Tab-separated table of C-alpha atoms in Angstrom:
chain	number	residue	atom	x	y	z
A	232	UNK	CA	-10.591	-20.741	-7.346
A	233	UNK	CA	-13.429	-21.209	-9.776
A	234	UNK	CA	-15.622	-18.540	-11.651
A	235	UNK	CA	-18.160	-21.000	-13.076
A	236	UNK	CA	-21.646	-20.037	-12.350
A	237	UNK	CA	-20.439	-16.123	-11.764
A	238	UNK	CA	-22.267	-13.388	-13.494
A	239	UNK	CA	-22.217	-9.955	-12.989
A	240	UNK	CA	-24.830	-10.183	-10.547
A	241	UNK	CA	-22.268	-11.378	-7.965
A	242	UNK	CA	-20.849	-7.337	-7.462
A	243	UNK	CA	-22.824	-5.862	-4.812
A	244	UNK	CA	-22.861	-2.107	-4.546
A	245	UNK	CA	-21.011	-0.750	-1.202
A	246	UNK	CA	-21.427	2.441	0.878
A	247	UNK	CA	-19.567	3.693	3.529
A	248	UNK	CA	-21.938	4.855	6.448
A	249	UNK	CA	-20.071	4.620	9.647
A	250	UNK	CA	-22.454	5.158	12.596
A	251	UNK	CA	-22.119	8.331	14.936
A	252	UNK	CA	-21.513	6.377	18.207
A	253	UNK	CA	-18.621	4.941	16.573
A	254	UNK	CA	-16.766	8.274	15.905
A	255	UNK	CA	-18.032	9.668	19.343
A	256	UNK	CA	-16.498	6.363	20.551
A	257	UNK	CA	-13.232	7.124	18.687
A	258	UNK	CA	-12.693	10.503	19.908
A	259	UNK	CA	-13.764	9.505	23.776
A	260	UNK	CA	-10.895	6.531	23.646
A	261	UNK	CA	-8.125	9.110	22.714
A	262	UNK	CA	-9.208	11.868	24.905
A	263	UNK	CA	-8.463	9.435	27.843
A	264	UNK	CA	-5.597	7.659	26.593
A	265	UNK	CA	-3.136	6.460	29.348
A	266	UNK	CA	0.260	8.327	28.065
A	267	UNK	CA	3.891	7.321	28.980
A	268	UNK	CA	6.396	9.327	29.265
A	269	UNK	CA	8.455	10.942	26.949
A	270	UNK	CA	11.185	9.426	25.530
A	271	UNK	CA	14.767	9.480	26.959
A	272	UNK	CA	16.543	11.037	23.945
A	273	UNK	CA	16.416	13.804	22.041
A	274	UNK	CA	15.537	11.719	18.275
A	275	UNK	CA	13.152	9.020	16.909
A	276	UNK	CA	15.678	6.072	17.930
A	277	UNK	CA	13.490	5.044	20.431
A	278	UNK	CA	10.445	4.985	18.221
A	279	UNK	CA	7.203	7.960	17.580
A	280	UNK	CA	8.561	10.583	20.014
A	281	UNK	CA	5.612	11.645	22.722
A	282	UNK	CA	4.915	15.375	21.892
A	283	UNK	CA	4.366	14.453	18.040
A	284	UNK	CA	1.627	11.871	18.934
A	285	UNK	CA	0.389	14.150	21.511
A	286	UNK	CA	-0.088	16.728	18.973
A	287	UNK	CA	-1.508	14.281	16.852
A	288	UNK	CA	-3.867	13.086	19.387
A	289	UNK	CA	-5.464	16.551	20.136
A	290	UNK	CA	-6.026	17.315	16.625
A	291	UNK	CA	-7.766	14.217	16.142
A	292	UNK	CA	-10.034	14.078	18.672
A	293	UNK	CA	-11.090	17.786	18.516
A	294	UNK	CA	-10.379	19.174	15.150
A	295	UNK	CA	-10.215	16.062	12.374
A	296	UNK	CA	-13.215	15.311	10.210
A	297	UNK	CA	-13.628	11.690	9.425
A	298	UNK	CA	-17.314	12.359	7.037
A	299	UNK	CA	-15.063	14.655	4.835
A	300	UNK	CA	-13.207	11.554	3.603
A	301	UNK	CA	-16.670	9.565	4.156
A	302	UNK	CA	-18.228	11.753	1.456
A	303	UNK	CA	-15.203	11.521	-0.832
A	304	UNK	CA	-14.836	7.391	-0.959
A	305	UNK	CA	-19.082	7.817	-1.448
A	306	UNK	CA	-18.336	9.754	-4.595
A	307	UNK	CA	-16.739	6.818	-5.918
A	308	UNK	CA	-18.743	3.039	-7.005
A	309	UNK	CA	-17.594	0.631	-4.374
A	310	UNK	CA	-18.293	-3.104	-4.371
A	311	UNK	CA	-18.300	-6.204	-2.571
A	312	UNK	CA	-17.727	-9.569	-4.302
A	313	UNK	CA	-16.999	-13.480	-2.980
A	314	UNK	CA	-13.770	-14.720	-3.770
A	315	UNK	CA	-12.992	-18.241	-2.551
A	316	UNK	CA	-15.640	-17.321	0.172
A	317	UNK	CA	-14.214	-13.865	1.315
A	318	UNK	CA	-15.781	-10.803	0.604
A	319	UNK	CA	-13.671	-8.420	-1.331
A	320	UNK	CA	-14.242	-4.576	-1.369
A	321	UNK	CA	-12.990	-2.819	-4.433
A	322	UNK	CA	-13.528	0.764	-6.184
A	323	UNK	CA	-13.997	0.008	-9.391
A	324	UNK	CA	-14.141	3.557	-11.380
A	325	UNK	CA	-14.572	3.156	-15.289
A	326	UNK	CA	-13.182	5.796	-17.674
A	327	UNK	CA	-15.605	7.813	-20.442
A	328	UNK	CA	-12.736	6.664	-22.882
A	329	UNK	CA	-14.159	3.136	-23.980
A	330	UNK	CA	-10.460	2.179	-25.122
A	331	UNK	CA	-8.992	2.774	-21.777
A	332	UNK	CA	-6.736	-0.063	-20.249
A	333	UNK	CA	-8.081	-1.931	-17.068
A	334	UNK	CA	-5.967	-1.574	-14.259
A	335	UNK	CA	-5.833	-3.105	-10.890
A	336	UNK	CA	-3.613	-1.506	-8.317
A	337	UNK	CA	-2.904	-3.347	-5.104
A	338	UNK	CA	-1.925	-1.672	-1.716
A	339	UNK	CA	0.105	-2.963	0.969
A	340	UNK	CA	0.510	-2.389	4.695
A	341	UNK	CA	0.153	0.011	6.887
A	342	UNK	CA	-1.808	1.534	3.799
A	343	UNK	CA	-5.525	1.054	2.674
A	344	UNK	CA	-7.466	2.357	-0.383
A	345	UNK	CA	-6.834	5.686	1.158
A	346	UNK	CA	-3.510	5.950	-0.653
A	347	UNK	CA	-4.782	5.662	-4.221
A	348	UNK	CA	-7.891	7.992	-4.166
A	349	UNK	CA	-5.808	10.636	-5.651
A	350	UNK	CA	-4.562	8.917	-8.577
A	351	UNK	CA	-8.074	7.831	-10.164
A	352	UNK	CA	-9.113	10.486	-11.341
A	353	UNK	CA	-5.467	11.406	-12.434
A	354	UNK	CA	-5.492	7.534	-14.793
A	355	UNK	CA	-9.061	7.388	-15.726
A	356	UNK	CA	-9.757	10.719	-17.160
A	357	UNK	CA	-6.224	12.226	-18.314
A	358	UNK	CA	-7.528	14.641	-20.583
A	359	UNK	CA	-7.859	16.836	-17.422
A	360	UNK	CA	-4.315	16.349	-16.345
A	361	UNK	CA	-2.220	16.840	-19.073
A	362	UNK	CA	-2.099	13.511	-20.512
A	363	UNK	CA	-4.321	12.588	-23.811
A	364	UNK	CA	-7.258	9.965	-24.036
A	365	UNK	CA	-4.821	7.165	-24.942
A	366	UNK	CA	-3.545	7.440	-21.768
A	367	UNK	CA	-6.346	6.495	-19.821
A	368	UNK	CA	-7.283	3.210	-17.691
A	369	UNK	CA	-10.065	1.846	-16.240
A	370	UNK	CA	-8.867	1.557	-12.925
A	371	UNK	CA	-9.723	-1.435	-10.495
A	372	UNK	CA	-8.920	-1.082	-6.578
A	373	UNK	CA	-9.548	-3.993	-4.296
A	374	UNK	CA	-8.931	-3.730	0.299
A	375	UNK	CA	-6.636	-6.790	0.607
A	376	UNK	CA	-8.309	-9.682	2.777
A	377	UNK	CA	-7.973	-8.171	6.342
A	378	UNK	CA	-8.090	-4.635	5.360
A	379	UNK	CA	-10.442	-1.789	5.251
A	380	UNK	CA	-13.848	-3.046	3.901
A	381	UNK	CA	-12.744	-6.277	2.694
A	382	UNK	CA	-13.608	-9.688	4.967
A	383	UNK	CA	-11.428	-11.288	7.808
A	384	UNK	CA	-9.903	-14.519	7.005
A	385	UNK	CA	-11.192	-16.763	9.366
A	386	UNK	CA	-7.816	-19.255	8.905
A	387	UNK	CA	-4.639	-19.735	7.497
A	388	UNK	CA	-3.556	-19.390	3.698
A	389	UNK	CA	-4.575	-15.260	2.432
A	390	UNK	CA	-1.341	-14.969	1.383
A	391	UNK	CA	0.417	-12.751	-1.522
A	392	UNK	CA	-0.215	-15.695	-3.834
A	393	UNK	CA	-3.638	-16.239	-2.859
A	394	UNK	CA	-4.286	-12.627	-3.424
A	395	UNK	CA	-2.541	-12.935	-6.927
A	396	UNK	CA	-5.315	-15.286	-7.557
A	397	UNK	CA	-8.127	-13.687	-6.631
A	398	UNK	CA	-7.354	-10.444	-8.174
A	399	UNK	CA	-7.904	-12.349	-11.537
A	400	UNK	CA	-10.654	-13.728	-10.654
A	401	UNK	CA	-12.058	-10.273	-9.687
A	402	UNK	CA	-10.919	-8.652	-13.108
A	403	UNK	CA	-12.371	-11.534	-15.241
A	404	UNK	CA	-15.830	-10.953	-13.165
A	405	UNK	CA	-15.595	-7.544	-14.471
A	406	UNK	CA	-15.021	-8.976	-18.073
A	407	UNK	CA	-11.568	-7.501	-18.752
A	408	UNK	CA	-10.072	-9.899	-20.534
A	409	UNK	CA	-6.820	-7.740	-20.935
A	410	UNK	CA	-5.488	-6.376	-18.345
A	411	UNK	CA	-2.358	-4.699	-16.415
A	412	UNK	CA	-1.788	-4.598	-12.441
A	413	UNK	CA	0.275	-2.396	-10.179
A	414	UNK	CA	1.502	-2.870	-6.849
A	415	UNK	CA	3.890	-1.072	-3.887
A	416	UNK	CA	4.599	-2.849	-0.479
A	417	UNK	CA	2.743	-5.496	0.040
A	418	UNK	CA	1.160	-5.111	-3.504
A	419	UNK	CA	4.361	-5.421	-5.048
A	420	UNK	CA	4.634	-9.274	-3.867
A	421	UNK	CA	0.449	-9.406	-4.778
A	422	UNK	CA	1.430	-8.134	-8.405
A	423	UNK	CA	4.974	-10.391	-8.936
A	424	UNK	CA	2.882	-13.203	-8.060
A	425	UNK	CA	0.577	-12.937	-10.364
A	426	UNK	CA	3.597	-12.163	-12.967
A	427	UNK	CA	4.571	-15.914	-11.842
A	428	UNK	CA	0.926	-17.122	-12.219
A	429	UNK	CA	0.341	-14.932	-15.438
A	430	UNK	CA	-3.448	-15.333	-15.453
A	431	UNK	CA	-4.922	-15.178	-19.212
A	432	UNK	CA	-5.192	-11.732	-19.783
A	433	UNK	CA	-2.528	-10.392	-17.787
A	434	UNK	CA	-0.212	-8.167	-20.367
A	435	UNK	CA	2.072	-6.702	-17.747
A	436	UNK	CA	2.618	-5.491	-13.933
A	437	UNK	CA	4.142	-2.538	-12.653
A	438	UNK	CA	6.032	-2.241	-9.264
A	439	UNK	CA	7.810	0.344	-7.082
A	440	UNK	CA	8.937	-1.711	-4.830
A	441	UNK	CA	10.957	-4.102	-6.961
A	442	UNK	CA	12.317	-7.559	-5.931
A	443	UNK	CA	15.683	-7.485	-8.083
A	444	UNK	CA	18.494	-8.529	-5.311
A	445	UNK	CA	20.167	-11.778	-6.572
A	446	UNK	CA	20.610	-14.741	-4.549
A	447	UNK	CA	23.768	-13.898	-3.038
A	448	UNK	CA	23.685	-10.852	-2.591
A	449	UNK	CA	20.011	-11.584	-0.784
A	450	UNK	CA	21.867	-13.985	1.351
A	451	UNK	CA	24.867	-11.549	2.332
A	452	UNK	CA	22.708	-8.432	2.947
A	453	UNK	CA	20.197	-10.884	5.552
A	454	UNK	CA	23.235	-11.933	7.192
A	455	UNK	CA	24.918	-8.588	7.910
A	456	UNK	CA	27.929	-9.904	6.200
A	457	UNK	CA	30.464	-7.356	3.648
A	458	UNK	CA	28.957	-6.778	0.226
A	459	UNK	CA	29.981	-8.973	-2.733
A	460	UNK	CA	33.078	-7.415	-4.360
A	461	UNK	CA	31.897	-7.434	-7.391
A	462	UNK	CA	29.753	-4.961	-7.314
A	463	UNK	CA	29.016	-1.671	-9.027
A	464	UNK	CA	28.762	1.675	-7.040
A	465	UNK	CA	25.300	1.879	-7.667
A	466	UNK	CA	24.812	-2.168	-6.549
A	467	UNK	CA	26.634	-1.048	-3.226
A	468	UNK	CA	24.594	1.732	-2.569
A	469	UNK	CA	21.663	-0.753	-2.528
A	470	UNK	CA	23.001	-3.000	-0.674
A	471	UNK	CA	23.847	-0.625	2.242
A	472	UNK	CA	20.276	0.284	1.507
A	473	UNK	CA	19.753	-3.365	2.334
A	474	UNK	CA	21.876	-3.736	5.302
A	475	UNK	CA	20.074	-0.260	7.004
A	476	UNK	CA	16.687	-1.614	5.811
A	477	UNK	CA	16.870	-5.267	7.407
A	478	UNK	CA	18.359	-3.327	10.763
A	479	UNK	CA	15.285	-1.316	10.914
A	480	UNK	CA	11.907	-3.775	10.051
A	481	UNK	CA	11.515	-5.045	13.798
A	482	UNK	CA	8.083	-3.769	13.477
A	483	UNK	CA	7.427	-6.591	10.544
A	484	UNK	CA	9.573	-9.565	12.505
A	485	UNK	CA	6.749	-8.883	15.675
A	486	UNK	CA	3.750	-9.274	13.216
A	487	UNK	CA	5.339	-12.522	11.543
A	488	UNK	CA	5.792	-13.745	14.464
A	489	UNK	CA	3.019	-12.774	17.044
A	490	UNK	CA	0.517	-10.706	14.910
A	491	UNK	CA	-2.391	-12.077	17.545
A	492	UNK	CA	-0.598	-10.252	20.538
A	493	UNK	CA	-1.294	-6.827	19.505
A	494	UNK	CA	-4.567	-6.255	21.106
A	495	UNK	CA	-3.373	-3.031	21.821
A	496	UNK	CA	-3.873	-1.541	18.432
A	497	UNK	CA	-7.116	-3.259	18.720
A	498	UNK	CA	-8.330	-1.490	21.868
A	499	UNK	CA	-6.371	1.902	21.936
A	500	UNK	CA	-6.673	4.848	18.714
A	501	UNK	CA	-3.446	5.982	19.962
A	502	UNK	CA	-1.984	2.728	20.112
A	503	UNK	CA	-3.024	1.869	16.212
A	504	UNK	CA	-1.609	5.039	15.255
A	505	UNK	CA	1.640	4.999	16.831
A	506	UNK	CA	2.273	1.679	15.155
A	507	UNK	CA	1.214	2.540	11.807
A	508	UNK	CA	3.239	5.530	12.040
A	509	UNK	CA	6.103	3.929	12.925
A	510	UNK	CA	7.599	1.836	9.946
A	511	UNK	CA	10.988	2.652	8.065
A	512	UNK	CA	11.962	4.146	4.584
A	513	UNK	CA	15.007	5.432	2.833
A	514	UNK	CA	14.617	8.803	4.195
A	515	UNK	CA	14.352	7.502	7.562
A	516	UNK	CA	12.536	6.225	11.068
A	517	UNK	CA	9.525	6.904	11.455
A	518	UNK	CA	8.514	6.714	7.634
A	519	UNK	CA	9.930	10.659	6.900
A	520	UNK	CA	7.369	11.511	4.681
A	521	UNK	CA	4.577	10.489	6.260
A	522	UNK	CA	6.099	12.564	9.284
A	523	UNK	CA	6.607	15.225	7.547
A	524	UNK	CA	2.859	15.483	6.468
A	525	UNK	CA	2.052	15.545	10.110
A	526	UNK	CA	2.663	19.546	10.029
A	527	UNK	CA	1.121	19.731	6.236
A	528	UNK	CA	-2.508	20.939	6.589
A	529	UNK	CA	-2.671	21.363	2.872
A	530	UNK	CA	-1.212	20.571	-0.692
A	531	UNK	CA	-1.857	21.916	-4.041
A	532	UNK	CA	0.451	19.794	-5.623
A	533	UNK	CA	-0.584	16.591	-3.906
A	534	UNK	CA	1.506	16.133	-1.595
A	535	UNK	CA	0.833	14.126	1.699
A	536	UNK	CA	-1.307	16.336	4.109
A	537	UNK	CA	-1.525	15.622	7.742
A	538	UNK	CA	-5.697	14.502	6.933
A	539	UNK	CA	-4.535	11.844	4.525
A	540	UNK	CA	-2.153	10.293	7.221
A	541	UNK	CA	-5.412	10.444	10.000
A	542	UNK	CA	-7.840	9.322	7.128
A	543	UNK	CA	-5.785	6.204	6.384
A	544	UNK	CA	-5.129	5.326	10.662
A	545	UNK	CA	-8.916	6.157	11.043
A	546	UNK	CA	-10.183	3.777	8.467
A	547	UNK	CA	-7.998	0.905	10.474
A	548	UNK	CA	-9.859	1.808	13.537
A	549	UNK	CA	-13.265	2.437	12.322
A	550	UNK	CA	-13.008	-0.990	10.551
A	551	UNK	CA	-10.809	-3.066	13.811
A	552	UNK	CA	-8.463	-4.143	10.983
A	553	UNK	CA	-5.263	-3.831	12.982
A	554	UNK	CA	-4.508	-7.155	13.924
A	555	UNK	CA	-6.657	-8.739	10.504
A	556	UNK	CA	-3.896	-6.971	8.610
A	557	UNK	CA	-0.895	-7.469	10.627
A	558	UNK	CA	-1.282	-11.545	9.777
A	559	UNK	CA	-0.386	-10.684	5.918
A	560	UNK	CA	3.004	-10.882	7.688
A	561	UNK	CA	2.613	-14.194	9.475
A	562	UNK	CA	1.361	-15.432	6.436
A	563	UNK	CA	3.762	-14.774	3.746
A	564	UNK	CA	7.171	-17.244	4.348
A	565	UNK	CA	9.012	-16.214	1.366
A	566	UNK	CA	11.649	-13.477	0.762
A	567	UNK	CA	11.303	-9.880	0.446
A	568	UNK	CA	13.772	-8.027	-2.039
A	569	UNK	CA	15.327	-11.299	-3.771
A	570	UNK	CA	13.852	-12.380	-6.887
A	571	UNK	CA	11.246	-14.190	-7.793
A	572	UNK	CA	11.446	-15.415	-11.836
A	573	UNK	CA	9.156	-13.308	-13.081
A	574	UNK	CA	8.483	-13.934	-16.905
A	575	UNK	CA	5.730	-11.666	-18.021
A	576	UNK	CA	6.505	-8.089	-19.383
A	577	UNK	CA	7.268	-5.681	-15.955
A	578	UNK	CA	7.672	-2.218	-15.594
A	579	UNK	CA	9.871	-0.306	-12.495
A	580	UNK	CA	9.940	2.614	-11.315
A	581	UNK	CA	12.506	3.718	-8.761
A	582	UNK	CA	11.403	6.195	-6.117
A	583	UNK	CA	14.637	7.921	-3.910
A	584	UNK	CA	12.709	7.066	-0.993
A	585	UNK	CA	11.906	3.880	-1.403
A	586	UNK	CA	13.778	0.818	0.982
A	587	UNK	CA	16.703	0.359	-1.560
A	588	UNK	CA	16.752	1.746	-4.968
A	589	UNK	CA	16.842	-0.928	-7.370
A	590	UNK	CA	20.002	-1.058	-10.088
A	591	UNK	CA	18.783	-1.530	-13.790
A	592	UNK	CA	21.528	-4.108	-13.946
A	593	UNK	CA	19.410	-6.521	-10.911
A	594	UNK	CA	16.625	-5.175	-12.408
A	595	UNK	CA	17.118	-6.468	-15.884
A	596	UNK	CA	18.729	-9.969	-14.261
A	597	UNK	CA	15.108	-10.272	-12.331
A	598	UNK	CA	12.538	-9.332	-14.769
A	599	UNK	CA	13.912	-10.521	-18.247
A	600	UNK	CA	10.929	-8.944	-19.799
A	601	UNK	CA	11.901	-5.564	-18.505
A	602	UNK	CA	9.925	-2.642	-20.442
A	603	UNK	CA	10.258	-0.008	-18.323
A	604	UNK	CA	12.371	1.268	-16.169
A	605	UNK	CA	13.145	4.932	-14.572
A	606	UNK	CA	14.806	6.580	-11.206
A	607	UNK	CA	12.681	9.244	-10.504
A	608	UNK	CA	13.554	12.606	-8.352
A	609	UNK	CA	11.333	12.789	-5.330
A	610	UNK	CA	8.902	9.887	-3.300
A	611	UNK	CA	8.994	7.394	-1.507
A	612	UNK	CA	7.795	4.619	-0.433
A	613	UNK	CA	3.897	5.552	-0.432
A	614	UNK	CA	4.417	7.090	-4.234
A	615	UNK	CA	1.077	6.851	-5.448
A	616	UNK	CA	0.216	8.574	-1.533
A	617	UNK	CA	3.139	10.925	-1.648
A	618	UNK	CA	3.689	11.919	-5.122
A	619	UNK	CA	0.593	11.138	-7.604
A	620	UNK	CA	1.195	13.374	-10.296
A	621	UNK	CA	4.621	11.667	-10.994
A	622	UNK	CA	3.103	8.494	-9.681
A	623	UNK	CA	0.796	8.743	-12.836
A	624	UNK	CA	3.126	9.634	-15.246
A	625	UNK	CA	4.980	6.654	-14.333
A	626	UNK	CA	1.772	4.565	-15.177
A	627	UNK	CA	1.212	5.962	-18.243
A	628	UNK	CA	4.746	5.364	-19.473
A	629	UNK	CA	5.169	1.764	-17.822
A	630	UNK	CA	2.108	0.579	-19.914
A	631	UNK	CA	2.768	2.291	-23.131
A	632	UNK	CA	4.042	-0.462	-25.117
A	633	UNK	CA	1.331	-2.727	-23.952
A	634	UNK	CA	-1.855	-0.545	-25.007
């Protein structure tokens, strides 16, 4: 991946204007969705139960506004740049505070941009939330290849360590030359790769979704097999986080393995959103918090609302990105908690909801260069989504030493 010949010149400005047919097409496909029927027990064992997508359904088609969160991604500078001849979409949102740190924050799956509009405003101008100027970031958020507004890769190889790549490419376009990066879910692998790369520039990352489990306790927990007995309590409680976690991903062993066979999600609103919904955390199958915003019409403190969820599912559709994003899965081959050899300075946060909660002690055995590190009280696994507030503060402190 080269930048020679790249000037600033190569950013073109990006607005969101989704035709009206498309959203009259949207709400016709799931006011004639062919329904099964309901499921044969009384809990979520058998995946998104029928009256909650039902409900979910109605209020989509007939009640949900999809130019409210039009206007609010248009109040934001969005761009579209060639990396390695994709287009990537980014927000790219400058602080007034000409000392502020750059910051790129990477998403995962089945999330979009749509889970970090409500901390930008939160990092870039901290004044008005408590913090102080020093706190603030310039903050840098590109759609992974395959999602939202960013290009399809038309073959093999956009993979986490691609992505790594051309993140750095997209922050030295922008001149940073110092930089930090955060990443959950599929960001976290995006960010510890480029901790492996460490791209001039790059002072630190920040994850909440670490990758801490040693090798054999990686091994023992993807085998089903007794913990190590050498562990700590608070080792065995993540590994029985471990053992429930790898029981519960079949959604993620389909897309590695047949990510072209869901034309389903492709064809039916309903369809997309039943599968997005349906993906585990700590707190439970389907994802509890993101169930739990389902009946949440409004939060003053942040909190997931039952919009957000619907914003997030509608950008997939509006954009056909199911199946583009679903390949991230086929593409990446390595492993998913274990390790990686990370060198560079990292920060971790520890969210209760999270797929295991990472032990300082793996933590400070993966990332030598540990800086920061913290179990908070509430979130999950969409913390920035969830929780932004604390989400923020976790930011600020993870990068502190770095400024």
């Amino acid at each position: 991946m080269s930048s020679s010949g790249n000037t600033v010149t190569d950013l073109r400005p990006f607005r969101v204007d989704v035709p009206e047919e498309r959203l009259a097409d949207l709400r016709r496909r799931i006011t004639t969705t062919q329904w099964p029927e309901k499921e044969t027990v009384a809990d979520h064992t058998q995946g998104v139960p029928l009256g909650m997508m039902q409900d979910l359904a109605r209020y989509w088609a007939t009640e949900y506004d999809w130019r409210r969160c039009e206007a609010a991604l248009n109040d934001l500078p969005h761009f579209l740049t060639e990396i390695d001849g994709l287009d990537i979409h980014f927000i790219h949102v400058r602080s007034e505070h000409e000392d502020a740190l750059p910051l790129v924050v990477n998403h995962g799956w089945p999330g979009s941009i749509i889970e970090q509009l409500k901390i930008i405003d939160r990092l870039t101008n901290p004044t008005a939330h408590g913090g102080s100027a020093t706190d603030a970031f310039h903050v840098v958020i590109p759609s992974m290849p395959g999602y939202g507004f960013s290009g399809k890769p038309t073959g093999p190889g956009w993979g986490p360590e691609r992505m790594a790549g051309a993140w750095a490419e997209l922050m030295s376009r922008l001149r940073y030359s110092r930089y930090v990066a955060q990443g959950g879910d599929w960001g976290a692998f995006v960010v510890d790769q480029m901790g492996l790369q460490a791209p001039s520039g790059l002072l630190a990352i920040h994850t909440n979704m670490p990758a801490t489990v040693p090798a054999d306790v990686n091994d023992a927990a993807q085998a089903g097999e007794p913990p190590p007995a050498d562990l700590s309590v608070e080792e065995r409680r993540a590994y029985e986080q471990l053992i429930r976690t790898f029981g519960q991903v079949e959604y993620a062993r389909y897309m590695a393995a047949r990510p072209q066979t869901l034309y389903g999600i492709a064809d039916s609103p309903v369809g997309l959103a039943a599968w997005l919904l349906d993906h585990n955390d700590a707190d439970g199958q389907p994802a509890a918090a993101v169930v739990a915003a389902l009946d949440r019409t409004t939060s003053n403190t942040g909190e997931l609302t039952r919009d957000e969820v619907l914003d997030n599912i509608t950008l997939y559709w509006l954009t056909n990105t199911g199946v583009s994003a679903s390949r991230l899965y086929w593409e990446y081959k390595g492993g998913f908690f274990n390790a990686k050899g990370v060198s560079i300075p990292v920060a971790v946060s520890v969210f209760p909801g999270e797929q295991y909660q990472a032990p300082r002690s793996w933590a400070e055995r993966a990332y030598p260069n540990l800086i920061h590190y913290n179990q908070v009280d509430k979130g999950g696994h969409f913390a920035a989504w969830e929780q932004p507030e604390l989400f923020c503060e976790e930011i600020r402190a993870a990068f502190a030493s770095v400024r």
